[in-house]
Structures are given as C-alpha cells and as structure tokens.
PDB file of C-alpha atoms in Angstrom:
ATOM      1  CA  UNK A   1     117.059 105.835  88.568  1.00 59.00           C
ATOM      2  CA  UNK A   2     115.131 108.561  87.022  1.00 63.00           C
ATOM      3  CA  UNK A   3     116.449 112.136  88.638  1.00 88.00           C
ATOM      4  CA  UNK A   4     114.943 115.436  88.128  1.00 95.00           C
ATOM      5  CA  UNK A   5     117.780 117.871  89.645  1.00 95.00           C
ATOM      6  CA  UNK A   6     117.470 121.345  90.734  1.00 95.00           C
ATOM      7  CA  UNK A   7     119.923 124.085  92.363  1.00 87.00           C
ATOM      8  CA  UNK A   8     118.398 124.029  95.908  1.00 82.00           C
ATOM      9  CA  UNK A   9     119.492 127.541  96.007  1.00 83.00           C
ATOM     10  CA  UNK A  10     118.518 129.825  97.888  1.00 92.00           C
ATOM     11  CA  UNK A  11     118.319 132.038  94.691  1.00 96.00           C
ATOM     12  CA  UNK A  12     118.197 135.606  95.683  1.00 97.00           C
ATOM     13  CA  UNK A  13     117.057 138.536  93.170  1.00 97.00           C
ATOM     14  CA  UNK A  14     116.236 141.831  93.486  1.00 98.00           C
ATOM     15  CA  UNK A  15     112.907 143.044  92.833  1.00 98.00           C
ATOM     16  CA  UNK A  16     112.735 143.940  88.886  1.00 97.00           C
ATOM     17  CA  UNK A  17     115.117 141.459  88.066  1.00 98.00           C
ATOM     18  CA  UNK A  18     114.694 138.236  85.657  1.00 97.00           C
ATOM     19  CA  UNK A  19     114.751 135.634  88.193  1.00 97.00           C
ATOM     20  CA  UNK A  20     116.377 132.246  86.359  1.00 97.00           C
ATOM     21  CA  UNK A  21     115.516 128.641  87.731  1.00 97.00           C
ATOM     22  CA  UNK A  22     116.871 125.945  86.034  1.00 97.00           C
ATOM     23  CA  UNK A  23     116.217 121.465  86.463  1.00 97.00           C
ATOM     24  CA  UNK A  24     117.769 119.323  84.244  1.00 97.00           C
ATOM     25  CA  UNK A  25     116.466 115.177  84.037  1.00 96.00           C
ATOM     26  CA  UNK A  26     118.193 112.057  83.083  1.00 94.00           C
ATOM     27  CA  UNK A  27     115.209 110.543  81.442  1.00 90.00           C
ATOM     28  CA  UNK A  28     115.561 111.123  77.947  1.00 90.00           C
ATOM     29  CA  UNK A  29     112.206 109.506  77.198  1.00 86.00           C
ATOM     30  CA  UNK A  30     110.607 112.339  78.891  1.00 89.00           C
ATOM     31  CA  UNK A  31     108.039 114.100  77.297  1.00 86.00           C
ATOM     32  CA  UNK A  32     106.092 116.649  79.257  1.00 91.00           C
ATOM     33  CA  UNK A  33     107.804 118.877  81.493  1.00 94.00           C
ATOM     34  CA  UNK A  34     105.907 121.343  84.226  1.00 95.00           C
ATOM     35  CA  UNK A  35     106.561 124.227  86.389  1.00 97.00           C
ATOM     36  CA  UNK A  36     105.104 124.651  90.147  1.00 97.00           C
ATOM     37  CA  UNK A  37     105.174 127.253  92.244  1.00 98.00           C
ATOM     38  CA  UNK A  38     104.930 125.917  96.287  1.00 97.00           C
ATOM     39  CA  UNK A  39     104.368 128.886  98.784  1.00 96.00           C
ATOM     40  CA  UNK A  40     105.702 127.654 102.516  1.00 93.00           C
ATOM     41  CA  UNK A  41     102.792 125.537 103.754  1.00 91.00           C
ATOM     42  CA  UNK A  42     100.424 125.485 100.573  1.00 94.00           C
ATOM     43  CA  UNK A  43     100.336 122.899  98.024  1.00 96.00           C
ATOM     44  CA  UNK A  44     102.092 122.962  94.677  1.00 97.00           C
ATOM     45  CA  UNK A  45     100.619 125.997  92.193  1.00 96.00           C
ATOM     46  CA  UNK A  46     101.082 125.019  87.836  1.00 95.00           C
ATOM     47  CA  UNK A  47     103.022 127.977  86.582  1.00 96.00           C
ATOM     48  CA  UNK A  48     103.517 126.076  83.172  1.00 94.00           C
ATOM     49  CA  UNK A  49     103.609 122.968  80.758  1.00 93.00           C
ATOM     50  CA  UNK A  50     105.572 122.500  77.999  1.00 94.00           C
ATOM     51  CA  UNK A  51     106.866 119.877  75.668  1.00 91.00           C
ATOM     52  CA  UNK A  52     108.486 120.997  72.525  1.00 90.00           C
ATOM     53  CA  UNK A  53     112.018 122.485  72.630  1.00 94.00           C
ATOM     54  CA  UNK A  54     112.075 126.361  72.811  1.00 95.00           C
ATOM     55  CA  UNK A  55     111.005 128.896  74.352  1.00 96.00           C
ATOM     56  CA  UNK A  56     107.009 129.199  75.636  1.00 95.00           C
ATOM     57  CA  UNK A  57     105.955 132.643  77.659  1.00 96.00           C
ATOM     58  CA  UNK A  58     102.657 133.116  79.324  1.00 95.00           C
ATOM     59  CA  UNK A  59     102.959 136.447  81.324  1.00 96.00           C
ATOM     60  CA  UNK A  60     106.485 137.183  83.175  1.00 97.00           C
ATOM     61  CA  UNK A  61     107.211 133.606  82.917  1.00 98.00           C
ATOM     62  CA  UNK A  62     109.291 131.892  80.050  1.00 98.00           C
ATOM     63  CA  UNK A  63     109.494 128.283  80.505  1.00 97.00           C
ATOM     64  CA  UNK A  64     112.503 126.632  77.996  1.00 97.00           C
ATOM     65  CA  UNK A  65     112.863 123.463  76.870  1.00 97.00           C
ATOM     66  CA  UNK A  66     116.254 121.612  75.178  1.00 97.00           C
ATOM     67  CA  UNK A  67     115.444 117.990  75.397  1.00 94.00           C
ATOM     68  CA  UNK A  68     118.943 117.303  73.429  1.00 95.00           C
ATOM     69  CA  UNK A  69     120.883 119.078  76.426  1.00 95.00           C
ATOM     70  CA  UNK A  70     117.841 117.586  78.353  1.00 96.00           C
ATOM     71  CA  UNK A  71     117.098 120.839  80.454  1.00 96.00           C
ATOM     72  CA  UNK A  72     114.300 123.348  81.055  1.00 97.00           C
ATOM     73  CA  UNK A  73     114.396 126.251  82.964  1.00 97.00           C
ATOM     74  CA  UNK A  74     112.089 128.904  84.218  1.00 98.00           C
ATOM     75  CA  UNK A  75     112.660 132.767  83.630  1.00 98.00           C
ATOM     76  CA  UNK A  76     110.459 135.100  85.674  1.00 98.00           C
ATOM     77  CA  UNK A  77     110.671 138.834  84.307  1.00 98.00           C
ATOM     78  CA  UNK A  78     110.268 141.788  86.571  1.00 98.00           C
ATOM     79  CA  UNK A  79     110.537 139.411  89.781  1.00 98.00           C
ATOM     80  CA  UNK A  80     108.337 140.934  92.769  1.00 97.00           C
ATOM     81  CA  UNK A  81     108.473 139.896  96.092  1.00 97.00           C
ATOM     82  CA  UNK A  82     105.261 137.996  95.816  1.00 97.00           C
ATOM     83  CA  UNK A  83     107.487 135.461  93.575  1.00 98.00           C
ATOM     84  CA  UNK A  84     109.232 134.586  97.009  1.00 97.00           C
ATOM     85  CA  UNK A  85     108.428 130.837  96.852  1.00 97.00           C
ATOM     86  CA  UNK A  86     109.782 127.169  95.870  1.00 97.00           C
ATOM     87  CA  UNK A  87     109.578 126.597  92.935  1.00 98.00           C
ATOM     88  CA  UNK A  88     109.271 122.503  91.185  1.00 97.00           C
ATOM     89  CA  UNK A  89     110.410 121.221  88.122  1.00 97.00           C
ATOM     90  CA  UNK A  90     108.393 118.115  86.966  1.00 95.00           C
ATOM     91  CA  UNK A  91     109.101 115.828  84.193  1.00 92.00           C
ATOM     92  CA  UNK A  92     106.598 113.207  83.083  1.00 87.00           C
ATOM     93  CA  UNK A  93     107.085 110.195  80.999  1.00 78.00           C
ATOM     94  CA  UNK A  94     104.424 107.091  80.829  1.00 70.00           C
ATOM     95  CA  UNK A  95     102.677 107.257  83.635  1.00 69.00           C
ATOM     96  CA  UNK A  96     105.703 108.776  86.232  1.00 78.00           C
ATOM     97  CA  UNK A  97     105.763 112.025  86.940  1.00 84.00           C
ATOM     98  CA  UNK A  98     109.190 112.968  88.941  1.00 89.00           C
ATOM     99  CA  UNK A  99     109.633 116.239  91.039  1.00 94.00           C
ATOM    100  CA  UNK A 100     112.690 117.792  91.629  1.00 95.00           C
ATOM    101  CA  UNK A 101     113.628 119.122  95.245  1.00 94.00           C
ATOM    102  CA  UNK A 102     113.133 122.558  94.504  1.00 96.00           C
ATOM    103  CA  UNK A 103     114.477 125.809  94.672  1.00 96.00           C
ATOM    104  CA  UNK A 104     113.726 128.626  96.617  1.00 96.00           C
ATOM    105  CA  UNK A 105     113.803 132.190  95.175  1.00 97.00           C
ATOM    106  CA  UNK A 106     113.463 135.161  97.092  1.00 97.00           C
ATOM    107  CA  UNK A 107     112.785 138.608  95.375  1.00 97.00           C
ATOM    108  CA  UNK A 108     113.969 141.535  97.673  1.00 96.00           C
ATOM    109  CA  UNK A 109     112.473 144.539  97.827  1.00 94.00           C
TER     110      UNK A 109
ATOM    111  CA  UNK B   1      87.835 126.042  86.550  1.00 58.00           C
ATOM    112  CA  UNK B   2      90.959 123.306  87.961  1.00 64.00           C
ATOM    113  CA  UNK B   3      89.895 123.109  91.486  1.00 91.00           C
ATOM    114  CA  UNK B   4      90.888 119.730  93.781  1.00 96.00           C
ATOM    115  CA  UNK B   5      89.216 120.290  97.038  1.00 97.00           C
ATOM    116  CA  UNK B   6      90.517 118.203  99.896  1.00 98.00           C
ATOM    117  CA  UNK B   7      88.816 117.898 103.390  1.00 97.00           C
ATOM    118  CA  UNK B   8      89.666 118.556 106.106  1.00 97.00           C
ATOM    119  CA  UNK B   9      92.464 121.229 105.851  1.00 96.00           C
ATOM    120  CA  UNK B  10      93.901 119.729 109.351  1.00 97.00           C
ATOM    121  CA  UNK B  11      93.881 116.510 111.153  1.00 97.00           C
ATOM    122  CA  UNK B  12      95.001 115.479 114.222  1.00 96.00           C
ATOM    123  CA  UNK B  13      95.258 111.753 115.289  1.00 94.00           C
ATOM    124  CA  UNK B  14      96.585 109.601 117.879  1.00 92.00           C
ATOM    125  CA  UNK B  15      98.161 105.772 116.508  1.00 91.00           C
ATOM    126  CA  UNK B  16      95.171 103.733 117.208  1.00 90.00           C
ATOM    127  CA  UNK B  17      92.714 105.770 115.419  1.00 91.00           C
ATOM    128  CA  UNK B  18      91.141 105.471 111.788  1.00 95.00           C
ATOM    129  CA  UNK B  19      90.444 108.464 110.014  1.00 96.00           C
ATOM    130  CA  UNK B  20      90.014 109.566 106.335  1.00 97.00           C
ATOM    131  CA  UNK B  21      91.264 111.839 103.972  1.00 98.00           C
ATOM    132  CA  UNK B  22      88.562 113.265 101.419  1.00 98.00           C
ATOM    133  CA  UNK B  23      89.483 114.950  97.830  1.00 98.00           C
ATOM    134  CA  UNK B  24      87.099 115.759  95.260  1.00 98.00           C
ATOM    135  CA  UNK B  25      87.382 117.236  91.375  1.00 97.00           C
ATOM    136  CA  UNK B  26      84.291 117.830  89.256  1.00 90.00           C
ATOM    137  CA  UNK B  27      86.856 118.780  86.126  1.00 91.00           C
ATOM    138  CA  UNK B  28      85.899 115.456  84.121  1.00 91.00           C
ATOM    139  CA  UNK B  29      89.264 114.293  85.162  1.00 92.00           C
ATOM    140  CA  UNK B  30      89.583 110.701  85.123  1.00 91.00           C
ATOM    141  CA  UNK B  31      93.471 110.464  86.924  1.00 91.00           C
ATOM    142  CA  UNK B  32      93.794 111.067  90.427  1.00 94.00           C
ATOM    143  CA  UNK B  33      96.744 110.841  92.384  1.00 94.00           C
ATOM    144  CA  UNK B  34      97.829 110.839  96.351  1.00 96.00           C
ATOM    145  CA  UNK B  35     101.086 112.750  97.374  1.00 96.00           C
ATOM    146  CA  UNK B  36     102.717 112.808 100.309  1.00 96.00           C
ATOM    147  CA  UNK B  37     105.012 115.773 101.505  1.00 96.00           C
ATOM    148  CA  UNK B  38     107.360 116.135 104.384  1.00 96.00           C
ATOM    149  CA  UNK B  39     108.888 119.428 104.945  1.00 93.00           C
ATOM    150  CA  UNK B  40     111.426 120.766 102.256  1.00 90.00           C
ATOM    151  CA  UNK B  41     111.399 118.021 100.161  1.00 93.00           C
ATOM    152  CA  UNK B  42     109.152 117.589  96.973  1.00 94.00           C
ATOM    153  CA  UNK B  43     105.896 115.477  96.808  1.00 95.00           C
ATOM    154  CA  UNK B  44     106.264 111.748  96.693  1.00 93.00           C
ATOM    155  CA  UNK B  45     103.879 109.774  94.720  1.00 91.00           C
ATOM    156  CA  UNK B  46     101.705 107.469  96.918  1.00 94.00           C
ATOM    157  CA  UNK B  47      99.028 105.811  94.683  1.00 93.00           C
ATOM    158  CA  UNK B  48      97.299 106.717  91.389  1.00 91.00           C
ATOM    159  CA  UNK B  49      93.691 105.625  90.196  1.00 92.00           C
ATOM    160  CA  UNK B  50      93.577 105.869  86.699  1.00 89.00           C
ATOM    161  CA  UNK B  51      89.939 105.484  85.107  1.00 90.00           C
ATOM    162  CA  UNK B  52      88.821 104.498  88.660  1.00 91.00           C
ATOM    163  CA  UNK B  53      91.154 101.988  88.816  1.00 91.00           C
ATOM    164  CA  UNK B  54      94.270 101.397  91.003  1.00 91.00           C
ATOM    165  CA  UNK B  55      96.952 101.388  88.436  1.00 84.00           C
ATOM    166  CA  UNK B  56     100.169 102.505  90.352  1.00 77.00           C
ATOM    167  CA  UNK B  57     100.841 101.275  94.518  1.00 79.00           C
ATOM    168  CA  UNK B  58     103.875 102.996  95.218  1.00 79.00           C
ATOM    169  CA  UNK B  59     104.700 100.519  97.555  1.00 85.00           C
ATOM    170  CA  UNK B  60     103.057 102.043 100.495  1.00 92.00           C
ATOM    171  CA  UNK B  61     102.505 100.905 103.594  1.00 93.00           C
ATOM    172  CA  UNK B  62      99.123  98.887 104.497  1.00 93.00           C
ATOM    173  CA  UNK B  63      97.703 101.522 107.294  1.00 95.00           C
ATOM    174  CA  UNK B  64      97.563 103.691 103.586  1.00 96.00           C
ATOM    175  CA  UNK B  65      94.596 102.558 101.879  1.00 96.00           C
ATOM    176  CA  UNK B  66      93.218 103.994  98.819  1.00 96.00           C
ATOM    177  CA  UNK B  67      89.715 104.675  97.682  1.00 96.00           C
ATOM    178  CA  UNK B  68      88.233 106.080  94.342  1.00 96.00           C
ATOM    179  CA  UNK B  69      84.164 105.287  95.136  1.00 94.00           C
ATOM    180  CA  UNK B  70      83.684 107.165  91.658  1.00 93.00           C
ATOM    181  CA  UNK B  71      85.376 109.520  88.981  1.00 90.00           C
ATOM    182  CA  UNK B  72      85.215 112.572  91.199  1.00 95.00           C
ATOM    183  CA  UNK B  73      85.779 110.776  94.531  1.00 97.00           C
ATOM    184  CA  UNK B  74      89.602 109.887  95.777  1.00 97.00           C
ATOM    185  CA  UNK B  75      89.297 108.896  99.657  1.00 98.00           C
ATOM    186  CA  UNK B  76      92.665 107.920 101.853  1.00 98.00           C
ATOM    187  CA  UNK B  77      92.017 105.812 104.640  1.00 97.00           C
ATOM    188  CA  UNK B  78      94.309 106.134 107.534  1.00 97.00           C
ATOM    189  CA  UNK B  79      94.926 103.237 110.362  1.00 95.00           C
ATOM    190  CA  UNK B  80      97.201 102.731 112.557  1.00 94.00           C
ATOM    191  CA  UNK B  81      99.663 105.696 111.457  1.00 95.00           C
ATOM    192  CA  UNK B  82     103.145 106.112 113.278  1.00 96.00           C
ATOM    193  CA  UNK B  83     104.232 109.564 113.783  1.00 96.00           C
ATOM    194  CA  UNK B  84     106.712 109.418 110.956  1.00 96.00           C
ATOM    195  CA  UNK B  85     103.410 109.698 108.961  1.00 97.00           C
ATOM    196  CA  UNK B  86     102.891 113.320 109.950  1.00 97.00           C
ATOM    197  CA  UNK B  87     102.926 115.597 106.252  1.00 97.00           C
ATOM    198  CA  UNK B  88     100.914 117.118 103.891  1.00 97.00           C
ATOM    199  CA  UNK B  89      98.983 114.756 102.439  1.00 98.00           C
ATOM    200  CA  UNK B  90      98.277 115.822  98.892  1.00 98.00           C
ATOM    201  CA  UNK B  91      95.867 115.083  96.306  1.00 97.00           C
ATOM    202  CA  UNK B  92      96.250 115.789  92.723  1.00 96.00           C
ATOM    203  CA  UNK B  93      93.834 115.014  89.298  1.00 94.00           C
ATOM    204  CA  UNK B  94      95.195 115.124  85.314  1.00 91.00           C
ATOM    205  CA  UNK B  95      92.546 114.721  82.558  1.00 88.00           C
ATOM    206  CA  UNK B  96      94.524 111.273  81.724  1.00 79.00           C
ATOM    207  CA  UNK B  97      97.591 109.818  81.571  1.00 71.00           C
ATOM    208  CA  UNK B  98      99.066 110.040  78.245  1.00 67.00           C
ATOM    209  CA  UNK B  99     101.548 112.084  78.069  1.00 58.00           C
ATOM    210  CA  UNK B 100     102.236 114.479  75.012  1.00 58.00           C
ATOM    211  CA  UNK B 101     101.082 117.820  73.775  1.00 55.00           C
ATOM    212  CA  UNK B 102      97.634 119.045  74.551  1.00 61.00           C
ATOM    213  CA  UNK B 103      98.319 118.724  78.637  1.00 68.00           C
ATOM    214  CA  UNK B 104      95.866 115.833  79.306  1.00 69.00           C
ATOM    215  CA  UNK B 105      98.220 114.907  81.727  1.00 82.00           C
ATOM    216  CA  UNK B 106      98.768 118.357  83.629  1.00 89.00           C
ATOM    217  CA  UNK B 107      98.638 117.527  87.343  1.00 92.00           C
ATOM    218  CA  UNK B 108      96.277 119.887  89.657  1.00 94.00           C
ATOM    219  CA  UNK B 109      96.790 119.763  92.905  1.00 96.00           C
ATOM    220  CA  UNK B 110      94.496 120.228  96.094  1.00 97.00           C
ATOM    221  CA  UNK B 111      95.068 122.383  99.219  1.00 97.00           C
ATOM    222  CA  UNK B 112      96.333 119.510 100.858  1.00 97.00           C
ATOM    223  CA  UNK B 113      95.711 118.009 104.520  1.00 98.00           C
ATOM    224  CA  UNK B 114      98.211 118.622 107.187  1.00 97.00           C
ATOM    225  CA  UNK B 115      98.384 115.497 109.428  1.00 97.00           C
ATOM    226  CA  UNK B 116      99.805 115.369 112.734  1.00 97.00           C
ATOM    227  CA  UNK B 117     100.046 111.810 113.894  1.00 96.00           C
ATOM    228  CA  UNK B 118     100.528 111.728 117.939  1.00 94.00           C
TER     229      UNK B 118
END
C-alpha cells in the first residue's frame, strides 16, 4: 500500500510565526511531490511542486524535500490568519498521485 | 492562466434521476482527472483520461460514468446515485502524465460540484 501520512493536527500558530507542516510517503519511487492548500468547502489550491531534495521557496512558503529520509514538509513564514486552512501533501509516481489526509493549521490573531 | 471550470457549482438529485457533471480546461492540458471528496478526508481518485483516453477506472461504481468528448471536455454522468454518493465532486487537469521535473504533471483543480443525492 502506498501511504502519504500527515499530522492531522490541528496545528495552531500565532500570527507571525513560521507555521511547519510536515507528510512523509512510503513510496520510494516517488518522484514529484506537491503542496495544496484546501479552504473549508473549496477545492484543493497548488501552493508548490517540487522534486529534487532541498529546500525550494516561492514567497512565505519553503517546501523541503529529503527523498533518502523520504519526507517533505511545508514552512509558511510570517503565518497570517488568512493561512487558516488544510493543507495536502501529494506525492506522485507513474501515473498515481496519493493525497495525504491533511492537516489543519490555524494562525491566531 | 490554470483555470478548471466545473458546472454547476451545486446539484441536487433524487436516486432515480440522471444528471451530469461538466468540467472544462482550455490550458492545452491533455490529463484530466475526476475526484471525489467526502468531508475531512482528502480527494479520492475516480477516473483519469489521459490523451482522451480512459487510462485509469478506479474501480468505480457503474451509475459513475466518464466522458472526455474532446481534449478540453471531461463530463461525469450520474445515474442512479445512492445517498452515500453525496461529496464534492472534483475535477482536476495536468499537462501529462510523466512525472519528473518541469511539472507536466502538476494537478489543477476545479471549483468542484457539491452533490446532494436525496
């Protein structure tokens, strides 16, 4: 069975605060790994791709990658309360792309 | 531009009726997928046309049936639905699906519909 796993959380952070989400997968053939951000009742929002091991930042938003430890996680800097959402880990590989459940962050004012 | 537009946003239906789910893409994306999503859990893969073709059944049920009438098209026809069929009902497009650097297979997703199956 292919699992994507995820701390269900809830994660709470204050606002200003780095906000870390982590997923880790068992498929070690994996080779592209994505970020979604799911507000309560809307569909699933790409934050980020990536698929070499390190780091990769677009914004607030780090997204790393350590396919030997097979885990990526998602940083968000200088968390605000519109960050209060679910957010996905994906991991594709041939053709299957596997979601994890999810965890939900909220950023209090 | 990544937009998926789905029609409609809402739908309503009692067990003996046949309806349809529309989504259209005009990205040049030839992968389109159908989700399905019940409350607080993630999206479960329902089919995927790949090049206008069926390529993955996700073992489904029969009163699910696909449709991809062209590249930009992905229809869901919906018969005979129990009420354990009420979700969002997501669709989703990728350039392809090879997987590897570049993101030709980065998923977009649509609004979604949110059926309610009486």
């Amino acid at each position: 069975q292919k699992e994507v796993e995820q701390n269900s959380g809830p994660l709470s952070v204050p606002e200003g605060a780095i906000a870390s989400l982590n997923c880790t997968y068992s498929d070690r053939g994996s080779q592209s790994f994505f970020w979604y951000r799911q507000y309560s009742g809307k569909s699933p929002e790409l934050i980020m791709f990536i698929y070499s091991n390190g780091d990769k930042e677009d914004g607030r938003f780090t997204a790393q990658l350590n396919k030997a430890s097979q885990y990526v996680s998602l940083l968000i800097r200088d968390s605000q309360p519109s960050d209060s959402a679910t957010y996905l880990c994906a991991v594709y590989n041939n053709n299957d792309m596997r979601f994890g459940a999810g965890t939900r962050l909220t950023v209090k004012p | 531009d990544t937009e998926v537009t789905q029609t409609p946003k809402h739908l309503v239906m009692g067990m003996t009726n046949k309806k349809s789910l529309k989504c259209e893409q005009h990205m040049g994306h030839r992968a389109m997928y159908w989700y399905k999503q019940k409350a607080k859990k993630p999206p479960e893969l329902m089919f995927v046309y790949s090049y206008e073709k069926l390529s993955i059944n996700e073992s489904v049920p029969s009163r699910f049936s696909p449709e991809c009438p062209n590249s930009s098209l992905l229809n869901l026809h919906l018969h005979a639905l129990q009420p354990e069929d009420s979700a969002l009902y997501l669709c989703a497009s990728s350039q392809d699906r090879t997987s590897g650097a570049g993101g030709a297979d980065t998923q977009y997703f649509g609004p979604g519909t949110r059926l309610t199956v009486l």
